[in-house]
Coordinates of C-alpha atoms in Angstrom, one line a residue:
Chain A
X117 CA -29.6 -56.6 -32.6
X118 CA -30.6 -54.7 -28.8
X119 CA -33.1 -57.5 -28.6
X120 CA -29.5 -60.0 -29.1
X121 CA -28.2 -58.6 -26.5
X122 CA -30.6 -59.3 -23.7
X123 CA -30.7 -62.6 -24.8
X124 CA -29.0 -64.8 -22.2
X125 CA -26.6 -67.9 -24.2
X126 CA -25.3 -67.2 -27.6
X127 CA -27.1 -70.4 -30.0
X128 CA -28.5 -73.3 -28.1
X129 CA -30.0 -76.4 -29.3
X130 CA -31.5 -79.8 -27.5
X131 CA -30.2 -83.6 -27.3
X132 CA -33.2 -86.2 -26.9
X133 CA -31.5 -88.6 -25.3
X134 CA -32.7 -91.7 -23.0
X135 CA -33.2 -91.6 -19.3
X136 CA -31.1 -94.4 -17.8
X137 CA -30.3 -94.6 -14.1
X138 CA -26.1 -95.3 -14.9
X139 CA -25.3 -93.2 -18.2
X140 CA -28.3 -90.3 -17.7
X141 CA -26.3 -88.9 -21.4
X142 CA -22.9 -88.3 -22.7
X143 CA -20.6 -86.0 -20.7
X144 CA -19.3 -84.6 -23.4
X145 CA -18.6 -80.7 -24.6
X146 CA -19.1 -79.7 -28.5
X147 CA -18.6 -76.4 -29.7
X148 CA -22.3 -75.1 -29.1
X149 CA -24.7 -74.9 -26.5
X150 CA -26.6 -78.0 -25.1
X151 CA -29.7 -78.3 -23.3
X152 CA -31.2 -81.9 -21.7
X153 CA -34.1 -83.4 -22.8
X154 CA -35.2 -86.6 -21.1
X155 CA -37.5 -89.2 -22.3
X156 CA -39.4 -90.8 -20.5
X157 CA -40.1 -88.1 -18.5
X158 CA -42.3 -85.4 -19.0
X159 CA -42.4 -80.9 -18.6
X160 CA -43.8 -78.0 -17.5
X161 CA -44.0 -74.7 -19.8
X162 CA -42.4 -73.4 -16.9
X163 CA -39.1 -75.6 -17.0
X164 CA -40.1 -77.9 -14.6
X165 CA -39.9 -81.8 -14.5
X166 CA -41.8 -84.7 -13.4
X167 CA -40.5 -88.7 -14.1
X168 CA -43.6 -90.8 -12.7
X169 CA -42.7 -93.5 -11.1
X170 CA -46.4 -95.9 -9.3
X171 CA -47.4 -94.1 -6.7
X172 CA -44.8 -91.5 -6.9
X173 CA -43.6 -88.1 -8.5
X174 CA -40.4 -86.9 -8.6
X175 CA -40.0 -82.7 -10.2
X176 CA -37.2 -80.1 -10.6
X177 CA -36.2 -78.2 -13.2
X178 CA -34.9 -78.9 -16.6
X179 CA -31.9 -78.9 -17.5
X180 CA -32.7 -74.8 -20.1
X181 CA -34.0 -74.3 -16.5
X182 CA -31.2 -74.6 -15.1
X183 CA -28.6 -73.3 -17.3
X184 CA -29.8 -70.1 -18.0
X185 CA -30.2 -69.2 -14.2
X186 CA -26.9 -69.5 -13.8
X187 CA -25.1 -71.2 -10.4
X188 CA -27.4 -72.2 -8.2
X189 CA -26.8 -71.3 -4.5
X190 CA -29.3 -71.7 -2.1
X191 CA -32.3 -73.5 -2.6
X192 CA -35.5 -72.7 -0.5
X193 CA -37.5 -76.1 0.0
X194 CA -40.5 -77.2 1.4
X195 CA -41.4 -80.0 4.4
X196 CA -42.3 -83.2 3.6
X197 CA -46.1 -83.4 4.6
X198 CA -48.2 -80.8 3.2
X199 CA -50.1 -80.8 0.1
X200 CA -49.1 -78.7 -3.3
X201 CA -51.5 -76.8 -5.9
X202 CA -50.9 -77.6 -10.0
X203 CA -49.7 -74.6 -10.5
X204 CA -48.4 -73.4 -7.4
X205 CA -44.2 -72.1 -6.1
X206 CA -43.7 -75.2 -4.2
X207 CA -39.7 -73.4 -3.8
X208 CA -36.9 -71.3 -4.7
X209 CA -33.7 -71.0 -6.4
X210 CA -30.8 -67.9 -6.1
X211 CA -28.4 -67.7 -8.7
X212 CA -26.9 -64.6 -10.2
X213 CA -28.7 -62.0 -7.4
X214 CA -31.8 -63.5 -7.9
X215 CA -34.7 -65.9 -5.8
X216 CA -36.6 -68.2 -8.7
X217 CA -39.5 -69.3 -8.3
X218 CA -39.9 -73.0 -8.6
X219 CA -44.5 -74.3 -9.8
X220 CA -45.5 -77.9 -9.1
X221 CA -46.7 -78.6 -12.7
X222 CA -49.2 -80.9 -10.6
X223 CA -51.3 -81.0 -8.1
X224 CA -50.6 -84.1 -4.6
X225 CA -48.8 -84.4 -0.3
X226 CA -45.2 -84.3 -1.1
X227 CA -43.8 -86.7 0.8
X228 CA -39.8 -86.9 0.0
X229 CA -37.3 -83.2 0.0
X230 CA -34.1 -83.4 -1.8
X231 CA -32.4 -82.3 1.8
X232 CA -28.8 -82.8 -0.1
X233 CA -29.4 -79.7 -2.3
X234 CA -29.3 -77.5 1.3
X235 CA -25.2 -78.4 1.4
X236 CA -25.1 -79.2 -2.4
X237 CA -27.4 -76.6 -4.4
X238 CA -24.7 -76.8 -7.1
X239 CA -26.0 -80.5 -8.5
X240 CA -29.8 -78.9 -9.8
X241 CA -27.0 -77.7 -12.1
X242 CA -24.3 -80.4 -12.8
X243 CA -27.2 -82.8 -12.7
X244 CA -30.7 -81.2 -13.1
X245 CA -32.8 -84.7 -13.9
X246 CA -31.1 -87.5 -11.6
X247 CA -29.5 -85.7 -7.8
X248 CA -30.9 -82.4 -8.1
X249 CA -34.0 -83.3 -8.1
X250 CA -36.1 -80.9 -5.7
X251 CA -39.5 -83.0 -4.7
X252 CA -41.0 -85.9 -4.3
X253 CA -44.7 -85.6 -4.5
X254 CA -48.4 -88.6 -4.5
X255 CA -50.3 -86.9 -7.6
X256 CA -54.0 -86.3 -6.2
X257 CA -55.0 -86.0 -10.5
X258 CA -53.2 -88.1 -12.7
X259 CA -55.1 -86.2 -15.7
X260 CA -51.8 -83.7 -14.6
X261 CA -49.8 -85.0 -15.9
X262 CA -50.9 -86.5 -18.9
X263 CA -51.3 -83.4 -20.3
X264 CA -47.9 -81.9 -19.3
X265 CA -45.5 -81.7 -22.4
X266 CA -43.5 -85.9 -23.6
X267 CA -40.1 -84.8 -24.4
X268 CA -40.6 -83.8 -28.7
X269 CA -42.7 -81.4 -27.8
X270 CA -40.8 -79.4 -24.8
X271 CA -38.0 -78.8 -26.7
X272 CA -40.1 -77.5 -29.6
X273 CA -41.7 -75.2 -27.0
X274 CA -38.2 -73.8 -25.0
X275 CA -36.9 -74.1 -29.2
X276 CA -39.6 -71.7 -30.2
X277 CA -39.1 -69.3 -26.6
X278 CA -35.5 -68.2 -27.5
X279 CA -36.2 -68.1 -30.8
X280 CA -38.6 -65.4 -30.0
X281 CA -35.9 -63.3 -27.7
Chain B
X1084 CA -62.3 -49.7 -13.5
X1085 CA -59.5 -51.4 -15.1
X1086 CA -56.3 -49.6 -15.9
X1087 CA -55.4 -49.5 -19.3
X1088 CA -51.6 -50.9 -19.7
X1089 CA -51.0 -48.8 -23.1
X1090 CA -50.0 -45.8 -22.7
X1091 CA -48.3 -42.9 -25.2
X1092 CA -47.8 -44.7 -29.0
X1093 CA -48.1 -48.5 -27.5
X1094 CA -44.9 -48.2 -24.7
X1095 CA -46.5 -50.4 -21.4
X1096 CA -48.5 -48.6 -19.2
X1097 CA -45.4 -47.7 -15.5
X1098 CA -46.8 -46.2 -12.3
X1099 CA -43.8 -44.4 -10.6
X1100 CA -44.0 -44.0 -6.8
X1101 CA -41.5 -41.9 -5.3
X1102 CA -40.7 -41.7 -1.3
X1103 CA -39.0 -40.0 0.4
X1104 CA -37.8 -41.8 4.4
X1105 CA -39.5 -44.1 3.6
X1106 CA -38.2 -47.3 6.5
X1107 CA -36.1 -49.9 3.9
X1108 CA -38.8 -52.5 5.8
X1109 CA -41.5 -50.9 5.1
X1110 CA -40.3 -50.6 1.0
X1111 CA -39.7 -53.8 0.8
X1112 CA -43.2 -55.2 2.1
X1113 CA -44.5 -53.0 -0.6
X1114 CA -42.3 -54.4 -3.1
X1115 CA -43.6 -57.8 -2.3
X1116 CA -46.7 -57.0 -2.1
X1117 CA -47.4 -55.8 -5.3
X1118 CA -44.7 -58.2 -6.9
X1119 CA -46.2 -61.1 -5.8
X1120 CA -50.5 -59.2 -5.5
X1121 CA -50.0 -56.7 -8.5
X1122 CA -50.5 -57.2 -11.9
X1123 CA -49.4 -53.4 -12.8
X1124 CA -45.7 -52.6 -13.6
X1125 CA -44.4 -50.9 -10.5
X1126 CA -41.8 -48.5 -10.5
X1127 CA -40.8 -47.9 -7.0
X1128 CA -37.5 -44.2 -6.5
X1129 CA -36.9 -44.4 -2.4
X1130 CA -35.1 -40.6 -1.4
X1131 CA -33.1 -42.3 1.0
X1132 CA -34.4 -44.2 4.5
X1133 CA -34.2 -43.1 7.8
X1134 CA -31.9 -45.0 9.6
X1135 CA -28.4 -46.7 9.2
X1136 CA -30.5 -50.5 8.2
X1137 CA -28.5 -53.7 7.6
X1138 CA -30.1 -55.3 4.7
X1139 CA -29.0 -59.3 3.6
X1140 CA -29.9 -61.7 0.3
X1141 CA -32.6 -64.2 0.9
X1142 CA -29.8 -66.5 2.0
X1143 CA -27.0 -64.3 4.2
X1144 CA -26.0 -65.5 7.3
X1145 CA -25.0 -63.5 9.5
X1146 CA -22.2 -64.5 11.3
X1147 CA -20.6 -65.0 7.9
X1148 CA -21.9 -61.3 6.5
X1149 CA -21.9 -59.7 9.5
X1150 CA -19.4 -57.7 13.5
X1151 CA -22.0 -59.2 15.4
X1152 CA -21.1 -58.2 18.3
X1153 CA -21.4 -53.9 17.3
X1154 CA -23.9 -54.6 15.2
X1155 CA -25.1 -56.2 18.1
X1156 CA -23.6 -53.0 20.8
X1157 CA -24.5 -50.2 18.8
X1158 CA -27.9 -51.2 17.3
X1159 CA -28.2 -51.7 14.1
X1160 CA -31.7 -53.3 12.3
X1161 CA -30.2 -56.2 10.6
X1162 CA -32.9 -57.2 7.4
X1163 CA -33.9 -60.4 5.4
X1164 CA -34.9 -59.4 2.4
X1165 CA -36.5 -62.2 -0.5
X1166 CA -34.3 -61.4 -2.9
X1167 CA -31.1 -63.0 -3.4
X1168 CA -28.0 -61.4 -3.5
X1169 CA -25.5 -60.3 -1.0
X1170 CA -26.0 -57.4 2.5
X1171 CA -25.5 -53.8 1.4
X1172 CA -25.8 -51.2 4.6
X1173 CA -28.0 -48.8 3.9
X1174 CA -29.0 -44.9 5.6
X1175 CA -30.5 -41.6 4.5
X1176 CA -27.8 -41.4 2.1
X1177 CA -29.4 -44.9 0.0
X1178 CA -31.2 -43.7 -3.5
X1179 CA -33.1 -46.8 -3.6
X1180 CA -35.1 -48.2 -7.7
X1181 CA -37.2 -51.4 -8.7
X1182 CA -38.6 -52.1 -11.2
X1183 CA -41.4 -54.6 -10.5
X1184 CA -43.0 -56.1 -14.1
X1185 CA -45.0 -58.2 -15.0
X1186 CA -42.7 -61.0 -17.6
X1187 CA -43.9 -59.8 -20.7
X1188 CA -44.2 -56.2 -20.4
X1189 CA -40.5 -54.5 -22.0
X1190 CA -41.0 -56.6 -25.6
X1191 CA -38.1 -59.6 -26.0
X1192 CA -37.0 -59.8 -22.4
X1193 CA -36.3 -63.0 -21.1
X1194 CA -37.1 -63.4 -17.5
X1195 CA -33.9 -64.8 -15.7
X1196 CA -31.4 -63.0 -14.2
X1197 CA -28.6 -62.1 -16.6
X1198 CA -31.5 -61.3 -19.5
X1199 CA -33.6 -58.6 -16.1
X1200 CA -29.8 -57.2 -15.7
X1201 CA -28.7 -56.4 -18.6
X1202 CA -31.4 -54.8 -20.3
X1203 CA -31.1 -52.9 -16.7
X1204 CA -27.2 -52.2 -17.7
X1205 CA -28.7 -50.7 -21.3
X1206 CA -31.5 -48.2 -18.0
X1207 CA -29.5 -46.9 -16.6
X1208 CA -26.5 -46.1 -19.5
X1209 CA -28.2 -43.7 -20.5
X1210 CA -28.6 -41.8 -17.0
X1211 CA -24.9 -42.1 -16.2
X1212 CA -23.5 -41.2 -20.6
X1213 CA -20.4 -39.5 -20.4
X1214 CA -19.4 -39.9 -17.2
X1215 CA -17.4 -41.6 -14.7
X1216 CA -16.6 -44.8 -17.0
X1217 CA -20.0 -46.1 -15.7
X1218 CA -20.8 -50.0 -16.5
X1219 CA -22.7 -53.3 -15.5
X1220 CA -19.6 -55.2 -13.9
X1221 CA -20.7 -58.9 -13.2
X1222 CA -24.0 -57.6 -11.2
X1223 CA -23.0 -54.2 -9.6
X1224 CA -23.2 -50.8 -11.1
X1225 CA -20.1 -49.8 -11.2
X1226 CA -18.0 -46.3 -12.1
X1227 CA -14.9 -48.1 -13.1
X1228 CA -13.5 -50.8 -11.6
X1229 CA -15.9 -49.5 -8.0
X1230 CA -19.4 -49.8 -7.2
X1231 CA -22.0 -47.5 -6.6
X1232 CA -24.7 -49.1 -7.0
X1233 CA -25.9 -53.3 -6.0
X1234 CA -28.7 -55.5 -7.5
X1235 CA -31.1 -58.7 -6.4
X1236 CA -33.8 -59.6 -8.1
X1237 CA -37.2 -62.0 -7.8
X1238 CA -38.5 -64.4 -10.1
X1239 CA -42.1 -65.4 -9.9
X1240 CA -44.2 -67.3 -12.9
X1241 CA -45.7 -64.3 -14.4
X1242 CA -43.8 -61.5 -12.8
X1243 CA -39.8 -59.8 -11.5
X1244 CA -38.5 -57.3 -9.6
X1245 CA -35.2 -55.6 -10.2
X1246 CA -34.5 -53.7 -7.4
X1247 CA -31.2 -51.3 -6.3
X1248 CA -29.4 -49.9 -3.7
X1249 CA -27.8 -46.2 -5.2
X1250 CA -24.2 -45.3 -3.1
X1251 CA -24.9 -41.5 -3.5
X1252 CA -23.3 -41.1 -0.2
X1253 CA -21.9 -43.5 2.6
X1254 CA -20.3 -43.0 6.6
X1255 CA -16.6 -44.3 6.3
X1256 CA -17.6 -46.1 10.0
X1257 CA -20.9 -48.1 9.2
X1258 CA -18.7 -50.7 6.7
X1259 CA -17.0 -51.8 9.3
X1260 CA -20.3 -53.9 10.7
X1261 CA -20.0 -55.6 7.5
X1262 CA -17.9 -58.6 6.6
X1263 CA -15.2 -59.2 3.5
X1264 CA -18.2 -61.7 2.0
X1265 CA -16.8 -64.5 0.8
X1266 CA -18.6 -65.0 -2.6
X1267 CA -17.6 -62.0 -4.4
X1268 CA -17.2 -60.7 -8.0
X1269 CA -14.1 -61.2 -9.9
X1270 CA -13.2 -57.6 -10.2
X1271 CA -13.5 -57.3 -6.3
X1272 CA -9.6 -58.8 -6.0
X1273 CA -10.4 -59.1 -2.2
X1274 CA -10.6 -56.0 -1.9
X1275 CA -11.8 -54.2 2.3
X1276 CA -15.7 -52.4 2.1
X1277 CA -13.9 -48.4 1.6
X1278 CA -10.9 -49.3 -1.9
X1279 CA -14.6 -51.7 -3.6
X1280 CA -16.7 -49.0 -3.4
X1281 CA -17.4 -45.1 -4.3
X1282 CA -19.8 -42.3 -3.7
X1283 CA -22.3 -40.4 -5.9
X1284 CA -21.6 -37.8 -5.1
X1285 CA -19.1 -37.5 -6.5
X1286 CA -19.8 -37.8 -9.5
X1287 CA -23.1 -36.6 -9.6
X1288 CA -26.2 -34.1 -8.1
X1289 CA -28.4 -37.0 -5.9
X1290 CA -32.1 -35.1 -8.6
X1291 CA -30.2 -35.5 -11.4
X1292 CA -29.7 -38.4 -10.6
X1293 CA -33.8 -38.9 -10.0
X1294 CA -34.4 -37.0 -12.9
X1295 CA -32.7 -38.4 -15.4
X1296 CA -33.2 -41.6 -14.0
X1297 CA -37.5 -40.7 -15.1
X1298 CA -36.4 -39.4 -18.3
X1299 CA -34.3 -42.6 -19.2
X1300 CA -36.8 -44.8 -18.2
X1301 CA -40.2 -42.1 -19.7
X1302 CA -38.2 -43.9 -23.2
X1303 CA -38.9 -47.0 -22.2
X1304 CA -42.4 -46.8 -20.9
X1305 CA -44.9 -44.7 -20.3
X1306 CA -44.2 -43.4 -17.1
X1307 CA -48.6 -42.4 -14.8
X1308 CA -47.3 -40.9 -11.3
X1309 CA -49.0 -42.2 -8.2
X1310 CA -49.4 -40.8 -5.0
X1311 CA -48.1 -43.4 -2.0
X1312 CA -51.5 -43.4 -0.4
X1313 CA -52.8 -44.8 -4.4
X1314 CA -51.3 -47.5 -2.9
X1315 CA -53.2 -48.5 0.1
X1316 CA -56.2 -48.1 -2.1
X1317 CA -55.3 -51.2 -3.9
X1318 CA -57.7 -54.9 -3.8
X1319 CA -56.2 -55.7 0.2
X1320 CA -55.0 -59.6 -0.7
X1321 CA -53.9 -62.2 2.0
X1322 CA -50.3 -61.2 2.4
X1323 CA -47.7 -62.0 3.7
X1324 CA -44.2 -61.4 2.8
X1325 CA -41.1 -63.3 3.5
X1326 CA -39.0 -60.0 4.2
X1327 CA -38.3 -59.9 7.8
X1328 CA -35.9 -58.1 10.3
X1329 CA -33.4 -60.7 12.0
X1330 CA -33.5 -60.3 16.1
X1331 CA -31.8 -60.5 19.0
X1332 CA -32.0 -63.1 19.9
X1333 CA -31.5 -65.1 16.6
X1334 CA -28.5 -62.3 15.7
X1335 CA -27.4 -63.1 19.3
X1336 CA -27.5 -67.4 18.9
X1337 CA -25.9 -66.8 15.2
X1338 CA -22.4 -64.9 17.1
X1339 CA -22.4 -67.9 19.2
X1340 CA -22.4 -70.6 17.5
X1341 CA -19.9 -69.4 15.3
X1342 CA -16.0 -70.2 15.7
X1343 CA -15.3 -66.5 14.7
X1344 CA -17.1 -64.3 17.1
X1345 CA -15.6 -66.8 19.8
X1346 CA -14.7 -63.5 21.7
X1347 CA -18.5 -62.0 21.5
X1348 CA -19.4 -65.7 23.5
X1349 CA -17.2 -65.3 26.2
X1350 CA -18.4 -61.5 26.6
X1351 CA -21.9 -62.2 26.3
X1352 CA -21.3 -64.6 29.0
X1353 CA -20.1 -62.0 31.0

């Protein structure tokens, strides 16, 4: 029982939704807490997502991550033009009393940074897969993307991670 | 030689280092370095820092949080630390306890802010059992509804730090350097600093607090005392801390840019 009191969330369930620009996922609330996992994205075990479109990959943190972190009040982002390595930290979010590193699942050149997050860090909580994106990268090694988890695999990963704590 | 990660009865190993009067900037640099470059678990206890210093969290804005004119006049150092959270004024009456751990060190503990905070509350529950109605309230350690311990954390991919500044004693006049923060816990109810905080010395002798804290840590971990010189001999991995003091120029610029510091902007131009 003592271990359960350390868990940050009550019973969690996951729902896979189809990403679309106009209706990313239904905005309704159930008695259980749902973390959304979007179809069409790739996922890292450190809870970042990647959307690969053409030559650019967009990166953010997942709904599961933002839910566990709490209200985001500050976001630290890199400058565009720099490079990142797979697994390396590119920034941080502040929530509750903590700064938490955000790690890049892929290597590449940072081509754009979401400057809206400076004034509106809460976008990471309210729209983690849309307006809450963090950086855009030109990947230097596409095999890193292929090795990432798909939605079903990530959903199972999160369920197992939550169950083991 | 590799240091074993488990000691008595399979409890994870925790290296304990004690300081007295270590400057807070040195403490924070050390903590950041251990978080980022060590793979061992550490507990740092600093019994008082050497001089009054203001320490802001990573996103702290001086104009919003400080009475900058007074801070500059009295030459109080201001530091921005690497962890989140609010602003504290620390001095020789502050006792610091910091935990730096690998994410798998505490069985069943998820490396997120709220679980770590809850775990720390349970540890200190042992220290303050039966004393002063101790509680972890929102993210503060309180006796009743008065705060005596402030917490902050930083979480990386594989490790985390949870550090606390305990108000064993404080000087009333130094609280005047801090403004009422815009972001405050609900239980504060807009109280001034002096109505919101309390002194641990009214509840427990200083040495008793440190002894009981070590005893409580010893129930979770296998404690191994290390000398402060041991840390100096750790592998010297290239590392630049992000914790830094704010310059006089930065503070003056913050004051000039702030509408509420208008009086200062007039006096500074004389």
